[in-house]
Tab-separated table of C-alpha atoms in Angstrom:
chain	number	residue	atom	x	y	z
P	249	MET	CA	-1.397	-17.570	-14.142
P	250	ASP	CA	-3.462	-16.199	-11.484
P	251	LYS	CA	-2.822	-12.971	-10.057
P	252	LYS	CA	-1.523	-14.234	-6.919
P	253	ALA	CA	1.353	-15.957	-8.629
P	254	TYR	CA	2.092	-12.732	-10.549
P	255	LEU	CA	2.511	-10.810	-7.130
P	256	VAL	CA	4.442	-13.532	-5.444
P	257	ILE	CA	6.632	-14.131	-8.259
P	258	SER	CA	7.290	-10.123	-8.712
P	259	ALA	CA	7.635	-9.600	-5.003
P	260	VAL	CA	10.357	-12.213	-4.602
P	261	THR	CA	12.180	-11.207	-7.734
P	262	ALA	CA	11.999	-7.594	-6.962
P	263	PHE	CA	13.362	-8.713	-3.163
P	264	ILE	CA	16.469	-10.659	-4.545
P	265	PHE	CA	17.009	-7.885	-7.504
P	266	THR	CA	17.212	-5.470	-4.790
P	267	ILE	CA	19.636	-7.055	-2.763
P	268	VAL	CA	21.891	-7.946	-5.743
P	269	LEU	CA	22.040	-4.468	-6.591
P	270	LEU	CA	22.636	-3.575	-3.084
P	271	PHE	CA	25.445	-6.093	-3.200
P	272	LEU	CA	26.957	-4.909	-6.271
P	273	LYS	CA	27.041	-1.279	-5.042
P	274	THR	CA	28.694	-2.126	-1.689
P	275	PHE	CA	31.394	-4.190	-3.060
P	276	LYS	CA	31.964	-1.675	-5.974
P	277	PHE	CA	31.073	-4.025	-9.080
P	278	ILE	CA	29.177	-0.995	-10.492
P	279	SER	CA	30.260	2.543	-10.725
P	280	TRP	CA	26.920	3.812	-10.346
P	281	ASN	CA	24.589	4.204	-7.269
P	282	PRO	CA	20.800	2.375	-7.753
P	283	THR	CA	19.760	4.895	-5.298
P	284	GLY	CA	20.873	7.987	-7.145
P	285	TRP	CA	17.750	8.611	-8.538
P	286	SER	CA	16.857	10.611	-5.367
P	287	LYS	CA	19.323	13.171	-5.938
P	288	LYS	CA	18.692	13.290	-9.933
P	289	TYR	CA	15.082	13.969	-9.461
P	290	GLN	CA	15.179	15.561	-6.009
P	291	LEU	CA	12.829	13.292	-4.695
P	292	PHE	CA	13.097	11.930	-0.854
P	293	THR	CA	16.561	13.882	-0.575
P	294	GLU	CA	16.306	13.918	2.953
P	295	THR	CA	15.102	10.258	3.879
P	296	HIS	CA	17.341	7.509	5.124
P	297	ILE	CA	18.827	5.366	2.627
P	298	SER	CA	17.219	2.100	3.485
P	299	ILE	CA	13.969	3.968	2.695
P	300	LYS	CA	15.544	4.878	-0.613
P	301	TRP	CA	16.435	1.124	-0.945
P	302	ILE	CA	12.756	-0.324	-0.192
P	303	ILE	CA	11.277	2.853	-2.679
P	304	LEU	CA	13.771	1.404	-5.194
P	305	GLY	CA	12.518	-2.367	-4.259
P	306	CYS	CA	8.990	-1.153	-4.699
P	307	VAL	CA	9.233	0.452	-7.829
P	308	LEU	CA	11.184	-2.831	-9.231
P	309	PHE	CA	8.220	-5.071	-8.263
P	310	LEU	CA	5.925	-2.842	-10.125
P	311	PHE	CA	8.065	-2.888	-13.173
P	312	ILE	CA	8.884	-6.680	-13.094
P	313	LEU	CA	4.916	-7.211	-12.364
P	314	CYS	CA	4.297	-5.562	-15.832
P	315	LEU	CA	7.451	-7.015	-17.452
P	316	LEU	CA	6.160	-10.532	-16.030
P	317	LYS	CA	2.576	-9.597	-17.579
P	318	LEU	CA	4.157	-8.994	-20.891
P	319	LEU	CA	6.313	-11.998	-21.119
P	320	SER	CA	3.388	-14.008	-20.674
P	321	TYR	CA	2.123	-13.184	-23.938
P	322	THR	CA	5.622	-14.573	-25.572
P	323	LYS	CA	4.775	-18.216	-24.983
P	324	ASN	CA	4.867	-18.836	-28.511
P	325	ILE	CA	8.925	-17.530	-28.962
P	326	HIS	CA	11.648	-19.468	-27.149
P	327	PRO	CA	12.190	-18.040	-23.558
P	328	LEU	CA	16.036	-17.804	-24.158
P	329	LEU	CA	15.668	-15.540	-27.446
P	330	THR	CA	13.167	-13.542	-25.558
P	331	SER	CA	15.261	-13.377	-22.443
P	332	ILE	CA	18.571	-12.217	-24.342
P	333	VAL	CA	16.904	-9.377	-26.571
P	334	LEU	CA	14.728	-8.004	-23.308
P	335	GLY	CA	17.873	-8.087	-21.161
P	336	ILE	CA	20.146	-6.419	-23.276
P	337	CYS	CA	17.708	-3.682	-24.382
P	338	LEU	CA	16.923	-3.141	-20.541
P	339	TRP	CA	20.662	-3.026	-19.666
P	340	ILE	CA	21.412	-0.714	-22.591
P	341	GLY	CA	18.385	1.437	-21.487
P	342	VAL	CA	19.584	1.594	-17.892
P	343	GLU	CA	23.106	2.431	-18.542
P	344	TRP	CA	22.346	4.608	-20.917
P	345	MET	CA	19.847	6.897	-18.917
P	346	ILE	CA	22.823	6.669	-16.298
P	347	ALA	CA	25.520	7.579	-18.237
P	348	THR	CA	23.528	9.696	-21.005
P	349	ASP	CA	26.190	8.409	-23.783
P	350	PHE	CA	27.491	5.356	-24.823
P	351	SER	CA	30.751	5.517	-22.355
P	352	PHE	CA	28.940	2.526	-20.219
P	353	LEU	CA	30.247	0.151	-22.663
P	354	LYS	CA	33.187	-1.071	-20.328
P	355	LYS	CA	34.451	-3.687	-18.206
P	356	SER	CA	32.723	-2.227	-15.073
P	357	ALA	CA	29.209	-2.848	-16.667
P	358	ILE	CA	29.607	-6.533	-17.075
P	359	PRO	CA	28.179	-7.485	-13.719
P	360	PHE	CA	24.968	-5.462	-14.043
P	361	MET	CA	24.531	-6.771	-17.812
P	362	ALA	CA	25.044	-10.436	-16.669
P	363	ILE	CA	22.106	-10.006	-13.358
P	364	VAL	CA	19.714	-8.519	-15.618
P	365	LEU	CA	20.133	-11.042	-18.384
P	366	ILE	CA	19.776	-14.035	-15.596
P	367	PHE	CA	16.800	-12.188	-14.193
P	368	THR	CA	15.168	-11.761	-17.515
P	369	GLN	CA	15.606	-15.322	-18.265
P	370	ALA	CA	14.310	-16.494	-14.939
P	371	LEU	CA	11.105	-14.397	-15.724
P	372	ALA	CA	10.795	-15.233	-19.118
P	373	GLU	CA	11.103	-19.225	-18.157
P	374	THR	CA	8.718	-18.700	-15.439
P	375	ALA	CA	5.865	-16.964	-17.708
P	376	VAL	CA	6.243	-19.562	-20.229
P	377	TYR	CA	6.081	-22.595	-17.715
P	378	TYR	CA	2.967	-20.818	-15.811
P	379	GLY	CA	1.427	-19.688	-19.006
P	380	ARG	CA	1.771	-23.583	-20.467
P	381	VAL	CA	0.526	-25.128	-17.221
P	382	VAL	CA	-2.590	-22.628	-17.318
P	383	HIS	CA	-3.645	-23.501	-20.539
P	384	GLN	CA	-3.176	-27.063	-20.694
P	385	GLY	CA	-4.325	-27.661	-17.346
P	386	ASN	CA	-1.370	-29.683	-16.153
């Protein structure tokens, strides 16, 4: 996959994921605040909330860019298996960093888990598709 495709796919995915997180927070599907990192780490505490969401989107863009590059190396493993394992690991990691214990295993964590699994599935399928297209020349 060429670099431009990585950047475009990562940017679009980060934008959509940020909008979905905003939706989940606005309608109280998640009990934690995606921009709560600013209070926790004392960064950008005086800035407007929209700037915090933009910064979150930029961080997600960089994370997704790295994740997409790593997923491109797993083209010999079925994307469904890769996305389920990676999605569950990411979900547990994020929820555990927020809750600092395993109390996050409750009904309110299901929407975030579903979103993470959907996005990792899309990224894994995209990485495998582009890996096959580039290597086979189709």
